[in-house]
Short mmCIF file of C-alpha atoms and ligand atoms in Angstrom, two decimals:
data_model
loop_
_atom_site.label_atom_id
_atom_site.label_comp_id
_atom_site.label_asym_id
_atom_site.label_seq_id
_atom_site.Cartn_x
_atom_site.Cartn_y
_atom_site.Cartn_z
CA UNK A 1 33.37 3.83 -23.40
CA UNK A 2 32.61 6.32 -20.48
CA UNK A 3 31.45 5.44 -17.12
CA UNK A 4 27.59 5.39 -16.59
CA UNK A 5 26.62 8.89 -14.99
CA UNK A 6 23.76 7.56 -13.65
CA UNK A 7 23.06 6.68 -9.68
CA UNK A 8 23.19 2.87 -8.12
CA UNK A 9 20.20 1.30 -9.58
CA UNK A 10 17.07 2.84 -7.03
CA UNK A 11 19.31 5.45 -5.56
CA UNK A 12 18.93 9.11 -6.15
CA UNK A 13 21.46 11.67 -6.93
CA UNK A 14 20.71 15.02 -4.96
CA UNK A 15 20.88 18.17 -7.38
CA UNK A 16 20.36 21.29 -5.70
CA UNK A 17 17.29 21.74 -6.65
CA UNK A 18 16.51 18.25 -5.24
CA UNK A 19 18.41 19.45 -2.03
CA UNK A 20 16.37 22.43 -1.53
CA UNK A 21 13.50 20.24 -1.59
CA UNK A 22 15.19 17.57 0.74
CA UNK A 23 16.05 20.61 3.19
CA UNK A 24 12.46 21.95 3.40
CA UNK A 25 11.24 19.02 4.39
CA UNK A 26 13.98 18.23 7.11
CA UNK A 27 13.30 21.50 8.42
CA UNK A 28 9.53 20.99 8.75
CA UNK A 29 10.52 17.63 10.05
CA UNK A 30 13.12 18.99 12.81
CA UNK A 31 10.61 22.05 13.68
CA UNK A 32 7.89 19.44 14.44
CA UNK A 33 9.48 16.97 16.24
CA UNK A 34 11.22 19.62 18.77
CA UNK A 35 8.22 21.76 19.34
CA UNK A 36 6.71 18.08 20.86
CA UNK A 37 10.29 17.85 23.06
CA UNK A 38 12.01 15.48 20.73
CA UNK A 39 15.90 15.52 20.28
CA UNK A 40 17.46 14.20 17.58
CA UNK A 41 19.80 11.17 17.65
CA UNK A 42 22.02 9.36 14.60
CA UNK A 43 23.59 5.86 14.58
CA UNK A 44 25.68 3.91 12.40
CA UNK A 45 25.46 3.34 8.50
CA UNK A 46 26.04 -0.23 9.47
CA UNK A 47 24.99 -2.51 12.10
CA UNK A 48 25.64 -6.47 13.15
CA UNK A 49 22.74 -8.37 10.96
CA UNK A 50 22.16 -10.19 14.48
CA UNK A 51 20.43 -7.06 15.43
CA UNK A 52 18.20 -7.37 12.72
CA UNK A 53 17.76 -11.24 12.99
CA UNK A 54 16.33 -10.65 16.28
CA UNK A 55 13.48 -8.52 15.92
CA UNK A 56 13.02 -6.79 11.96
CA UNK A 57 10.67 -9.35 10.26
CA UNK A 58 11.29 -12.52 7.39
CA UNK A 59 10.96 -10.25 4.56
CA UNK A 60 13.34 -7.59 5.65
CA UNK A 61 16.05 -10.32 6.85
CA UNK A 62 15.43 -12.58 3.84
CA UNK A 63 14.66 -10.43 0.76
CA UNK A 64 15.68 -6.86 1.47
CA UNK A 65 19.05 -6.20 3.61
CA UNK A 66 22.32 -5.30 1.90
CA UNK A 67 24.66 -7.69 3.94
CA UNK A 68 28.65 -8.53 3.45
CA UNK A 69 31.06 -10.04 5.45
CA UNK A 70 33.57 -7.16 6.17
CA UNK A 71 37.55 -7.43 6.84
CA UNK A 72 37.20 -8.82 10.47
CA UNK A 73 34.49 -11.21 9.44
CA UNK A 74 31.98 -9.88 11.18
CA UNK A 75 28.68 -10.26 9.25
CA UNK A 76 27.36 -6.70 9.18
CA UNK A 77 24.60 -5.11 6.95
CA UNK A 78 23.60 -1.47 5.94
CA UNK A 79 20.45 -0.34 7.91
CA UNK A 80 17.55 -1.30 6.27
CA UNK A 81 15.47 0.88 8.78
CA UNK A 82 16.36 2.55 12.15
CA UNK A 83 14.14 1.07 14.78
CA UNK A 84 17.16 -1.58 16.13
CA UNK A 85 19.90 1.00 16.28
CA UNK A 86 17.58 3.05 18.11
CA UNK A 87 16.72 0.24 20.64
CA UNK A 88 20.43 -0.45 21.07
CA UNK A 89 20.75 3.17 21.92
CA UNK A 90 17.90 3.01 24.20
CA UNK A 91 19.13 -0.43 25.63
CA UNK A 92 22.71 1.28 26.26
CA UNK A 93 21.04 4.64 27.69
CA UNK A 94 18.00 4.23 28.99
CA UNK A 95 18.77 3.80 33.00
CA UNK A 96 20.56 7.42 32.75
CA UNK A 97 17.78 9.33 30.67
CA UNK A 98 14.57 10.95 32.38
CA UNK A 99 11.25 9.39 31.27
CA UNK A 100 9.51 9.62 28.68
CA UNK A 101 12.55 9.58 26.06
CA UNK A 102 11.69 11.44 23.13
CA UNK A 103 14.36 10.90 20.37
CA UNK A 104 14.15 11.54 16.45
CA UNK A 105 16.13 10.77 13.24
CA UNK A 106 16.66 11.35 9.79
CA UNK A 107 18.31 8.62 8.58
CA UNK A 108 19.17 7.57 4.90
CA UNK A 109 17.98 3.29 4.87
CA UNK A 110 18.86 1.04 1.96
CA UNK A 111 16.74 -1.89 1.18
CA UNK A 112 17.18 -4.40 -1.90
CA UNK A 113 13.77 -3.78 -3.56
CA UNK A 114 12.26 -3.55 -7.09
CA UNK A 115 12.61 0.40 -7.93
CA UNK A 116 8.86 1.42 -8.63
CA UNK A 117 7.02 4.15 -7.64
CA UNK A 118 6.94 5.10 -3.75
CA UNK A 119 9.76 2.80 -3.66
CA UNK A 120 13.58 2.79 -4.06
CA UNK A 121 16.40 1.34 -2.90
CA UNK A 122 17.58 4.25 -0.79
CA UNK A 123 15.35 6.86 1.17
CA UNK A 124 15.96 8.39 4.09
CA UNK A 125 12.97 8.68 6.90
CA UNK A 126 12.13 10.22 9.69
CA UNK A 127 12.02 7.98 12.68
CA UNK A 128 9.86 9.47 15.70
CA UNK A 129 10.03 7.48 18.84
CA UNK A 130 9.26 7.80 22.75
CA UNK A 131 10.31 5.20 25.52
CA UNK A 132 8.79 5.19 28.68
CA UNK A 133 5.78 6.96 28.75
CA UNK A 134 2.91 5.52 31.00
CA UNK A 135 0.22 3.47 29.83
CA UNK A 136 -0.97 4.83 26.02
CA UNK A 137 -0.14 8.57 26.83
CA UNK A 138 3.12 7.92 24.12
CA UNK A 139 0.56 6.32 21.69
CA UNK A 140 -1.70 9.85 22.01
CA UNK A 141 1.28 12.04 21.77
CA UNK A 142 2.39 10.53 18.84
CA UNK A 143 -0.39 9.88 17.11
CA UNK A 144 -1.03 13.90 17.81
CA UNK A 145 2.18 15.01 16.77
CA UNK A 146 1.90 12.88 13.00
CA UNK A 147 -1.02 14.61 12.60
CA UNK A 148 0.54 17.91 13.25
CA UNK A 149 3.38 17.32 11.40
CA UNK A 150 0.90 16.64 8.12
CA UNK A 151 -0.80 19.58 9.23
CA UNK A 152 2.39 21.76 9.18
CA UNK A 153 2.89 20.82 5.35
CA UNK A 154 -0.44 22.07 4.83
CA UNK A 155 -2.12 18.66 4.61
CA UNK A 156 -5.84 17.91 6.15
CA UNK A 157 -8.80 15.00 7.21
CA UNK A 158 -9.41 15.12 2.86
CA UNK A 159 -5.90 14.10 2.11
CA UNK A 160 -4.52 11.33 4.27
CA UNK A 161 -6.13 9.15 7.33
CA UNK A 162 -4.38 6.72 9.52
CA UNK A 163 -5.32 3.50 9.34
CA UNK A 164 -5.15 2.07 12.74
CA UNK A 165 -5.12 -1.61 14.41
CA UNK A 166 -3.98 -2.97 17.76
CA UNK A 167 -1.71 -6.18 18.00
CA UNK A 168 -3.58 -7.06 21.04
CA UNK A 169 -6.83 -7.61 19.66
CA UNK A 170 -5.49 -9.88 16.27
CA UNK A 171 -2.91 -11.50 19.00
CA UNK A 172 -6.12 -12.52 21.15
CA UNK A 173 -8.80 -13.21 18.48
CA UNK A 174 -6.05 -15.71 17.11
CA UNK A 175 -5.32 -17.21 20.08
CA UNK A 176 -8.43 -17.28 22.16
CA UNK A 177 -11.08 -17.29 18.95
CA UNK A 178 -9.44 -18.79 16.14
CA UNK A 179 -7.29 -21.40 18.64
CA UNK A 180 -4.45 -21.30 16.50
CA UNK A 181 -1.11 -21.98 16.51
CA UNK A 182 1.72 -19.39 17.32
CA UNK A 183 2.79 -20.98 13.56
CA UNK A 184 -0.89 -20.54 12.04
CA UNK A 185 -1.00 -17.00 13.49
CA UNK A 186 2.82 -15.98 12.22
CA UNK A 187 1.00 -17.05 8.35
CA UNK A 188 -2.57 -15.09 9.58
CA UNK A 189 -0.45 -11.64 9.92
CA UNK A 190 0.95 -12.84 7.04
CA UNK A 191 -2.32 -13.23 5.00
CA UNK A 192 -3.81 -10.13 6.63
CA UNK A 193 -0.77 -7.89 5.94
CA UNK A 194 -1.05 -8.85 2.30
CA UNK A 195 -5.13 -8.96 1.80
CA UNK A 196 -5.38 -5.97 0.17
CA UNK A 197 -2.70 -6.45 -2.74
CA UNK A 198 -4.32 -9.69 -3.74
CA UNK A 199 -7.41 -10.38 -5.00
CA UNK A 200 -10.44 -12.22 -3.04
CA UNK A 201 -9.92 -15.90 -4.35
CA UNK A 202 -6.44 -15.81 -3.71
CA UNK A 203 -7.53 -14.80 0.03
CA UNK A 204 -10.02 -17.41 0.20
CA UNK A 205 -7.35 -20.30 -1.28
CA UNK A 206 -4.89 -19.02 1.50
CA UNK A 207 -7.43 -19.11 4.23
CA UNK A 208 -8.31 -22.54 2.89
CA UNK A 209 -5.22 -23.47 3.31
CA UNK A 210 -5.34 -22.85 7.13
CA UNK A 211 -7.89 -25.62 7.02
CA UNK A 212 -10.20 -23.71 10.19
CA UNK A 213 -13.05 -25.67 11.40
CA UNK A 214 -16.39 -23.92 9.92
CA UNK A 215 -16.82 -21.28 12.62
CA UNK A 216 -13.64 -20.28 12.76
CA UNK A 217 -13.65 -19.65 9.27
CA UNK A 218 -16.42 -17.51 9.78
CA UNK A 219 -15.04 -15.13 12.82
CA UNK A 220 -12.13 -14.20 10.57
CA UNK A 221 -14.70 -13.63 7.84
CA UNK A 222 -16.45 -11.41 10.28
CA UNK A 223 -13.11 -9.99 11.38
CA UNK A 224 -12.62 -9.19 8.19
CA UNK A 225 -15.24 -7.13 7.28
CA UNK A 226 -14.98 -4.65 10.56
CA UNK A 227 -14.96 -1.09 8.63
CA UNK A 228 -15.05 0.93 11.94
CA UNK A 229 -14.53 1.43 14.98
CA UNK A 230 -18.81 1.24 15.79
CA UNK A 231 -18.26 -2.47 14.42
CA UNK A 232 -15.61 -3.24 16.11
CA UNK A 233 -17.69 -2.61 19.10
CA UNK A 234 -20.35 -4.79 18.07
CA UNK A 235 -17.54 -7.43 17.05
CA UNK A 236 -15.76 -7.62 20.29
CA UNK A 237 -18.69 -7.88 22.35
CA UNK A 238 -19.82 -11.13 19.89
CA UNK A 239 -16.12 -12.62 19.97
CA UNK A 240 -15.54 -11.55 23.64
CA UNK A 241 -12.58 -9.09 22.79
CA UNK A 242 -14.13 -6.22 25.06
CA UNK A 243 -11.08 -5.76 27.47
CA UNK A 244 -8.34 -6.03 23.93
CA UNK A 245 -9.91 -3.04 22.55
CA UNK A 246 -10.10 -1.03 25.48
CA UNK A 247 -6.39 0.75 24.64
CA UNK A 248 -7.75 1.53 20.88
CA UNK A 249 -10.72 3.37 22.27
CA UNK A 250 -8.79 5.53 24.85
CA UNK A 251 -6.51 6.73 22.41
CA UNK A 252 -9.66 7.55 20.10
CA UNK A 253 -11.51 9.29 22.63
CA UNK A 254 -8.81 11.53 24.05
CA UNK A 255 -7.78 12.09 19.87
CA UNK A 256 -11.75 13.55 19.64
CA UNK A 257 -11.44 15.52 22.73
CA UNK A 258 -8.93 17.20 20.32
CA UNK A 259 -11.30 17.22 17.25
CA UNK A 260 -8.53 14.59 15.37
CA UNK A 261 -10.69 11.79 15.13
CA UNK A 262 -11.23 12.24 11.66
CA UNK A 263 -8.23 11.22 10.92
CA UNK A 264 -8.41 7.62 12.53
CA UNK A 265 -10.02 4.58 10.82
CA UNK A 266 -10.27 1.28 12.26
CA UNK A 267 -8.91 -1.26 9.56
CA UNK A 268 -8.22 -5.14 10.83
CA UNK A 269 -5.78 -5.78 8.26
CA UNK A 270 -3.12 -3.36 9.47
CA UNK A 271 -0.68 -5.63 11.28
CA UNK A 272 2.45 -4.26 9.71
CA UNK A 273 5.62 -6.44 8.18
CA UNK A 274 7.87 -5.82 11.08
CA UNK A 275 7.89 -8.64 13.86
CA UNK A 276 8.26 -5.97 17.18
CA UNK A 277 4.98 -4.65 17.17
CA UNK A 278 2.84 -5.46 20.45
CA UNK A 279 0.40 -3.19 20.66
CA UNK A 280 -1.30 -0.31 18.47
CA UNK A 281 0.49 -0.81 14.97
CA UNK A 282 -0.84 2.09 11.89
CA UNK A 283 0.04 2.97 8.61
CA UNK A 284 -0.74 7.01 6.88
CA UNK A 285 -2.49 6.86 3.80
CA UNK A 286 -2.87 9.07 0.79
CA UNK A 287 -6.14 9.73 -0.14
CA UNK A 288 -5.83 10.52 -3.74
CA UNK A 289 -6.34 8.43 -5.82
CA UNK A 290 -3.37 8.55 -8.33
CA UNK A 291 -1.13 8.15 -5.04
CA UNK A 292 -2.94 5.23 -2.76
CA UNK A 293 -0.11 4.43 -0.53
CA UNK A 294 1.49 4.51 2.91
CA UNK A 295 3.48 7.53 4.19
CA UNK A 296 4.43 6.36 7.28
CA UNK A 297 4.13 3.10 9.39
CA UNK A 298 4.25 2.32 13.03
CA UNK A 299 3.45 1.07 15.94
CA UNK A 300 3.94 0.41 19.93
CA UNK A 301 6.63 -2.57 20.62
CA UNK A 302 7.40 -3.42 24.62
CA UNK A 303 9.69 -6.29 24.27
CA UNK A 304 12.63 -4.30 22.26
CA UNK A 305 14.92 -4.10 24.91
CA UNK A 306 14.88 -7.80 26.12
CA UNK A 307 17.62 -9.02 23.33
CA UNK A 308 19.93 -6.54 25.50
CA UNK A 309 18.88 -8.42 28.66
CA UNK A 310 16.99 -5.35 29.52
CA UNK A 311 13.91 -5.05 31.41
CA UNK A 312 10.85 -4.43 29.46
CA UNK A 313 10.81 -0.41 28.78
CA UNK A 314 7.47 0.17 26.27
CA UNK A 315 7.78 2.10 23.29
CA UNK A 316 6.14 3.56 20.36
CA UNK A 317 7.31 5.50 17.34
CA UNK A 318 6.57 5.93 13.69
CA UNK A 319 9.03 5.68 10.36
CA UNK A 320 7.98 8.27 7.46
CA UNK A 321 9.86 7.55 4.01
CA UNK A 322 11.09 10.77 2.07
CA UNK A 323 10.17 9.27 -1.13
CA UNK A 324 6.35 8.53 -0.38
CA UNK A 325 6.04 11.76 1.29
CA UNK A 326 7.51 13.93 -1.63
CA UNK A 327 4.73 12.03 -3.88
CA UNK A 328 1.83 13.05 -1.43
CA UNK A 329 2.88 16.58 -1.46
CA UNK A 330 3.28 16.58 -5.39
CA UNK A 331 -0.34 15.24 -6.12
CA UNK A 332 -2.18 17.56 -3.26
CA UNK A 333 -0.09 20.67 -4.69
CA UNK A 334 1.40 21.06 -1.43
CA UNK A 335 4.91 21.27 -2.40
CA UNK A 336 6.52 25.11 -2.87
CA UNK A 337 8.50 25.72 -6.18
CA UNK A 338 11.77 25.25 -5.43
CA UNK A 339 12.80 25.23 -9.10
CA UNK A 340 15.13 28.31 -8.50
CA UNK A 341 17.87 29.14 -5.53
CA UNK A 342 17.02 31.32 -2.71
CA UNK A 343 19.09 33.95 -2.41
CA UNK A 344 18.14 37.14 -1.01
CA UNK A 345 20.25 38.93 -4.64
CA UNK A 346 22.79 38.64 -7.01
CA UNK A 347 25.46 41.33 -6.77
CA UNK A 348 26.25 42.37 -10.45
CA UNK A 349 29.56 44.54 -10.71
CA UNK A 350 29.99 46.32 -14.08
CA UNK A 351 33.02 46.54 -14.53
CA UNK A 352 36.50 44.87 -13.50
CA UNK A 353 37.77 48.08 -11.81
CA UNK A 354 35.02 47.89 -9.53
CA UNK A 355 35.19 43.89 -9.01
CA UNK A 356 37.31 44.40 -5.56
CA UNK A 357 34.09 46.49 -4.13
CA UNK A 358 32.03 44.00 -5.00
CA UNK A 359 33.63 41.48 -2.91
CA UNK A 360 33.51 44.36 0.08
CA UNK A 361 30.06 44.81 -0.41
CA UNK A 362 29.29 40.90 -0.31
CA UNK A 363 31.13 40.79 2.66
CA UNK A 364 29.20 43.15 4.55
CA UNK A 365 25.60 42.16 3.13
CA UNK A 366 26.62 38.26 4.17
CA UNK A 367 27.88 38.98 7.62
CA UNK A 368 24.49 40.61 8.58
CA UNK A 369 23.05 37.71 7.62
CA UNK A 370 21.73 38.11 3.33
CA UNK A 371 22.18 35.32 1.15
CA UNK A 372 24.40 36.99 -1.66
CA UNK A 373 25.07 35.26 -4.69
CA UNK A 374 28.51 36.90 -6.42
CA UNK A 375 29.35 36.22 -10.08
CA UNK A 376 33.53 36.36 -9.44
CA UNK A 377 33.37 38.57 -12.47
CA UNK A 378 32.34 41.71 -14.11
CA UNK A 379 28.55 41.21 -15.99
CA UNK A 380 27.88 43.58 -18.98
CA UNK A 381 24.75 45.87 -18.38
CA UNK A 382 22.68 44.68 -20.94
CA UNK A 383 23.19 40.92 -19.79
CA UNK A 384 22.37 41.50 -15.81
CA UNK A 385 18.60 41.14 -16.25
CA UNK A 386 19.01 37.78 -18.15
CA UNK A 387 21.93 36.28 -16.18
CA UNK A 388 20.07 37.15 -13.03
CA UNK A 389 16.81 35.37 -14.30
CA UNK A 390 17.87 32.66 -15.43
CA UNK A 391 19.69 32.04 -11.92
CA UNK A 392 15.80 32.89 -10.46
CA UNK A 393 16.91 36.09 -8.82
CA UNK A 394 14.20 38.28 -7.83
CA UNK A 395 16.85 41.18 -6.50
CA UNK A 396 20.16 42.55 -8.17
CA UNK A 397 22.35 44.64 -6.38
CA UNK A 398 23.88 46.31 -9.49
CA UNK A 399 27.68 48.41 -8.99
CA UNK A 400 29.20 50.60 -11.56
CA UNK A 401 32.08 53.26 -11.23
CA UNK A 402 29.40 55.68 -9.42
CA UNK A 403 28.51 53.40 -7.10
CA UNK A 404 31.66 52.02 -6.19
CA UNK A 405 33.28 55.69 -5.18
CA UNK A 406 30.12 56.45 -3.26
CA UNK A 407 30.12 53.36 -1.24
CA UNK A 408 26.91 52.56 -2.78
CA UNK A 409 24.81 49.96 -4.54
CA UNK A 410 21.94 49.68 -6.72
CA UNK A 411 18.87 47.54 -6.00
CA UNK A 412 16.91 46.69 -8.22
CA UNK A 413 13.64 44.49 -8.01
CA UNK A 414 13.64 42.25 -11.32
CA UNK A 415 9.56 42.43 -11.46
CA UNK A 416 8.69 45.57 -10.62
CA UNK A 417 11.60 47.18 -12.29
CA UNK A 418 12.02 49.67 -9.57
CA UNK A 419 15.66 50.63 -8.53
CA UNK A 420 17.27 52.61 -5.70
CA UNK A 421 20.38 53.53 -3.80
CA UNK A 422 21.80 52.73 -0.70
CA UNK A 423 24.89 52.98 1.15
CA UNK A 424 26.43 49.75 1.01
CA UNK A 425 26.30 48.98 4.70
CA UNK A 426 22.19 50.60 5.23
CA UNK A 427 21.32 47.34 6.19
CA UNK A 428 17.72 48.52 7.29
CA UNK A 429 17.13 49.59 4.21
CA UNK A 430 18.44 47.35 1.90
CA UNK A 431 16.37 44.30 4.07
CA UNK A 432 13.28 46.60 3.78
CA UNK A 433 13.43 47.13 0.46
CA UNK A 434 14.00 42.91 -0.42
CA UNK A 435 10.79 42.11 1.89
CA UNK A 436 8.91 44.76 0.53
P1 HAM B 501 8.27 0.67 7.51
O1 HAM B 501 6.78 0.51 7.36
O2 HAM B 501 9.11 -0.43 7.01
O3 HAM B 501 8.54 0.92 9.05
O4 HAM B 501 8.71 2.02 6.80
C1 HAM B 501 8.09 3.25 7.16
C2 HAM B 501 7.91 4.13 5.92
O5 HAM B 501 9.16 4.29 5.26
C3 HAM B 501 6.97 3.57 4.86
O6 HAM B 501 5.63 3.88 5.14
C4 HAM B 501 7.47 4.31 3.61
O7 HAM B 501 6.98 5.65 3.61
C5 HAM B 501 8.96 4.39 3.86
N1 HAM B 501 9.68 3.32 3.16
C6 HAM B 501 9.95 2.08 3.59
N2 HAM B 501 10.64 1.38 2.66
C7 HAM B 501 10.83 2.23 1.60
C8 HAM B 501 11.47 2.13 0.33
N3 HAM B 501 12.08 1.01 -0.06
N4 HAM B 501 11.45 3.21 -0.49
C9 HAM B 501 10.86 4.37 -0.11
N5 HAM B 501 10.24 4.52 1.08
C10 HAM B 501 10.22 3.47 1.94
C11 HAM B 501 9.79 0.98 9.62
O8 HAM B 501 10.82 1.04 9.01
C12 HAM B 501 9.74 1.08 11.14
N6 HAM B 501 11.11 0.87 11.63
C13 HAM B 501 9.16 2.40 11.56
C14 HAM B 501 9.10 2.60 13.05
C15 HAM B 501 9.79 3.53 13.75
N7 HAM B 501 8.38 1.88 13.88
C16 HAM B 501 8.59 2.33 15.11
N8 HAM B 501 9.45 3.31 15.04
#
């Protein structure tokens, strides 16, 4: 029996024409993030699981990371996301780099998860991130520059909205309103994260659980059911919270002073999985409804540093999954064709005596800068059309004897049918003629 010619289970193999897709969207990715001053930064595929015992979160630790002892026993793992490395970076960095660091990635992650849609064991995300920027001026120019980025793949307000919380005001209402335990509040974030995937009696059986005295029960009940910013108003001035939410505001005032507000909706159960967030924590949503899921996650985190012995240094950055953003392009129609190669043509020699000009003429066309695709071998004139075609040319540079003593080719456009010489090296031309 053969060997299995499929990926690791919930990995992908990249085709080309899954490649051209991948490379669109790294480009878009790398455009957006350096027009906002961002440079781009790596790490390794593997990391100490320490680093990920300190800060990532139960679930990640527990259920998800692909960990092995390796030959010098040192207990290492494969990155399950990129937000540690990057903090190690920082932590090693960070006294020799001018304020506000802007650094971003695109990383391939493996977690050990049940394959399903949105989901796989492998997908690579871009990690946007800024250290050191005063007060919330890193949460407004990230928050800005998601946006943009979704704008840039031709996404709007109907499509997607971020769903935004702040750590501060759950951290406070838990501790100040509900008077619970740094234990009772770990399993609160816990319950909140999780509301929406289970139904309302399980919620009620694991509040229950928490055994609150009446009142209590009935400020998370009213937490709850905030649905917008306008009631979270009214909320913090009944539960005292006014100063928590003061940071939430600012960054949705200065986001309508920019007409992005639309995008932003105040939802209490965002808290996010990962343990490092300390301030504003949101999550992208598709607003389909064949595709209701989170793009991207993220959040502010001021405490990263400290398992480095480092001083404080605030930060805030996002993580935006390949997979989940492929699927929100798909069902919005935003996603080119990329079905077929793009080459600017196909040069399609005749004839084996003329196979040696061919290769002169690809040279020339590729060192000013044409994509040129070259068969290696001689193509019969009543097959060029097809062959070219089915390779998704739209342009065929065609050479028979004629052409080859006069230093010439023929162009051909494959839809309109028209044809035309040129001297082989009438670059002008030949470019005006493929962008019409
Ligand atoms: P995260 O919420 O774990 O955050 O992941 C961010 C995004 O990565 C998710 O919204 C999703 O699009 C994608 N993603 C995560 N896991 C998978 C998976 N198994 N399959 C496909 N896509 C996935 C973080 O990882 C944070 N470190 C992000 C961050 C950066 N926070 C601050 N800076």
């Amino acid at each position: 029996m053969g060997l299995n010619k499929k990926p690791y289970k919930g990995c992908r193999d990249f085709f080309p024409k899954d490649m051209r897709v991948r490379q669109y969207l790294n480009q878009i990715m790398q455009k957006s993030a350096e027009s906002y001053g961002f440079e781009p930064y790596d790490g390794p595929l593997l990391e100490e699981v320490e680093l990920y015992k300190a800060k990532s979160g139960e679930e990640l630790i527990n259920d998800q990371i692909y960990s092995f002892h390796d030959r010098g026993e040192r207990f290492v793992a494969i990155r399950p996301e990129m937000t540690p490395t990057l903090a190690r970076m920082i932590a090693a960095s960070h006294r020799q780099t001018p304020k506000p660091i802007r650094w971003y990635s695109i990383p391939n992650l493996m977690r050990y998860e049940n394959p399903q849609k949105g989901r796989l064991r492998e997908h690579w995300q871009f990690n946007v991130d800024i250290f050191g920027a005063p007060d919330n001026t890193g949460e407004k120019e990230l928050l800005i520059m998601l946006i943009h980025f979704l704008e840039n793949l031709g996404a709007d307000s109907s499509m997607f909205s971020i769903q935004i919380n702040d750590r501060q005001i759950v951290d406070s209402f838990f501790q100040e309103t509900l008077e619970v335990t740094n234990e009772e509040a770990y399993k609160l974030y816990k319950i909140l994260d999780r509301s929406k995937k289970i139904s309302k009696e399980k919620l009620d059986a694991q509040i229950n659980e928490l055994q609150l005295e009446a009142n209590k029960v009935k400020a998370l009940r009213d937490y709850l059911l905030i649905k917008d910013l306008d009631a979270l108003q009214e909320f913090s001035t009944k539960y005292n919270l006014k100063k928590q939410t003061q940071n939430l505001f600012a960054i949705y005032n200065t986001l309508k002073n920019l007409n992005l507000e639309k995008y932003l909706i105040y939802d209490p159960t965002i808290v996010r999985g990962l343990d490092y967030y300390t301030g504003i924590v949101f999550e992208v949503f598709d607003k389909h409804p064949d595709n209701r899921r989170a793009i991207a996650g993220g959040g502010a985190y001021k405490d990263l540093l400290k398992i480095f012995n480092e001083e404080p240094l605030p930060g805030i950055g996002f993580g935006l999954g390949d997979v989940t953003l492929k699927d929100f392009l798909e069902v919005h129609k935003l996603l080119p064709d990329f079905s077929s190669p793009q080459f600017d043509l196909m040069i399609c020699p005749l004839s084996d005596d003329v196979l040696e000009h061919s290769f002169k003429t690809a040279l020339i066309l590729r060192k000013a800068g044409l994509k040129i695709d070259h068969p290696l071998s001689k193509i019969k004139m009543n097959k060029v059309f097809k062959q070219a075609q089915a390779k998704g040319h739209k342009f065929i540079a065609v050479i028979g004897e004629d052409e080859a003593a006069n230093n010439e080719i023929q162009l051909k456009n494959l839809e309109t049918r028209e044809a035309k010489n040129f001297k082989q090296d009438n670059i002008t031309e030949i470019k005006k003629f493929i962008e019409g």
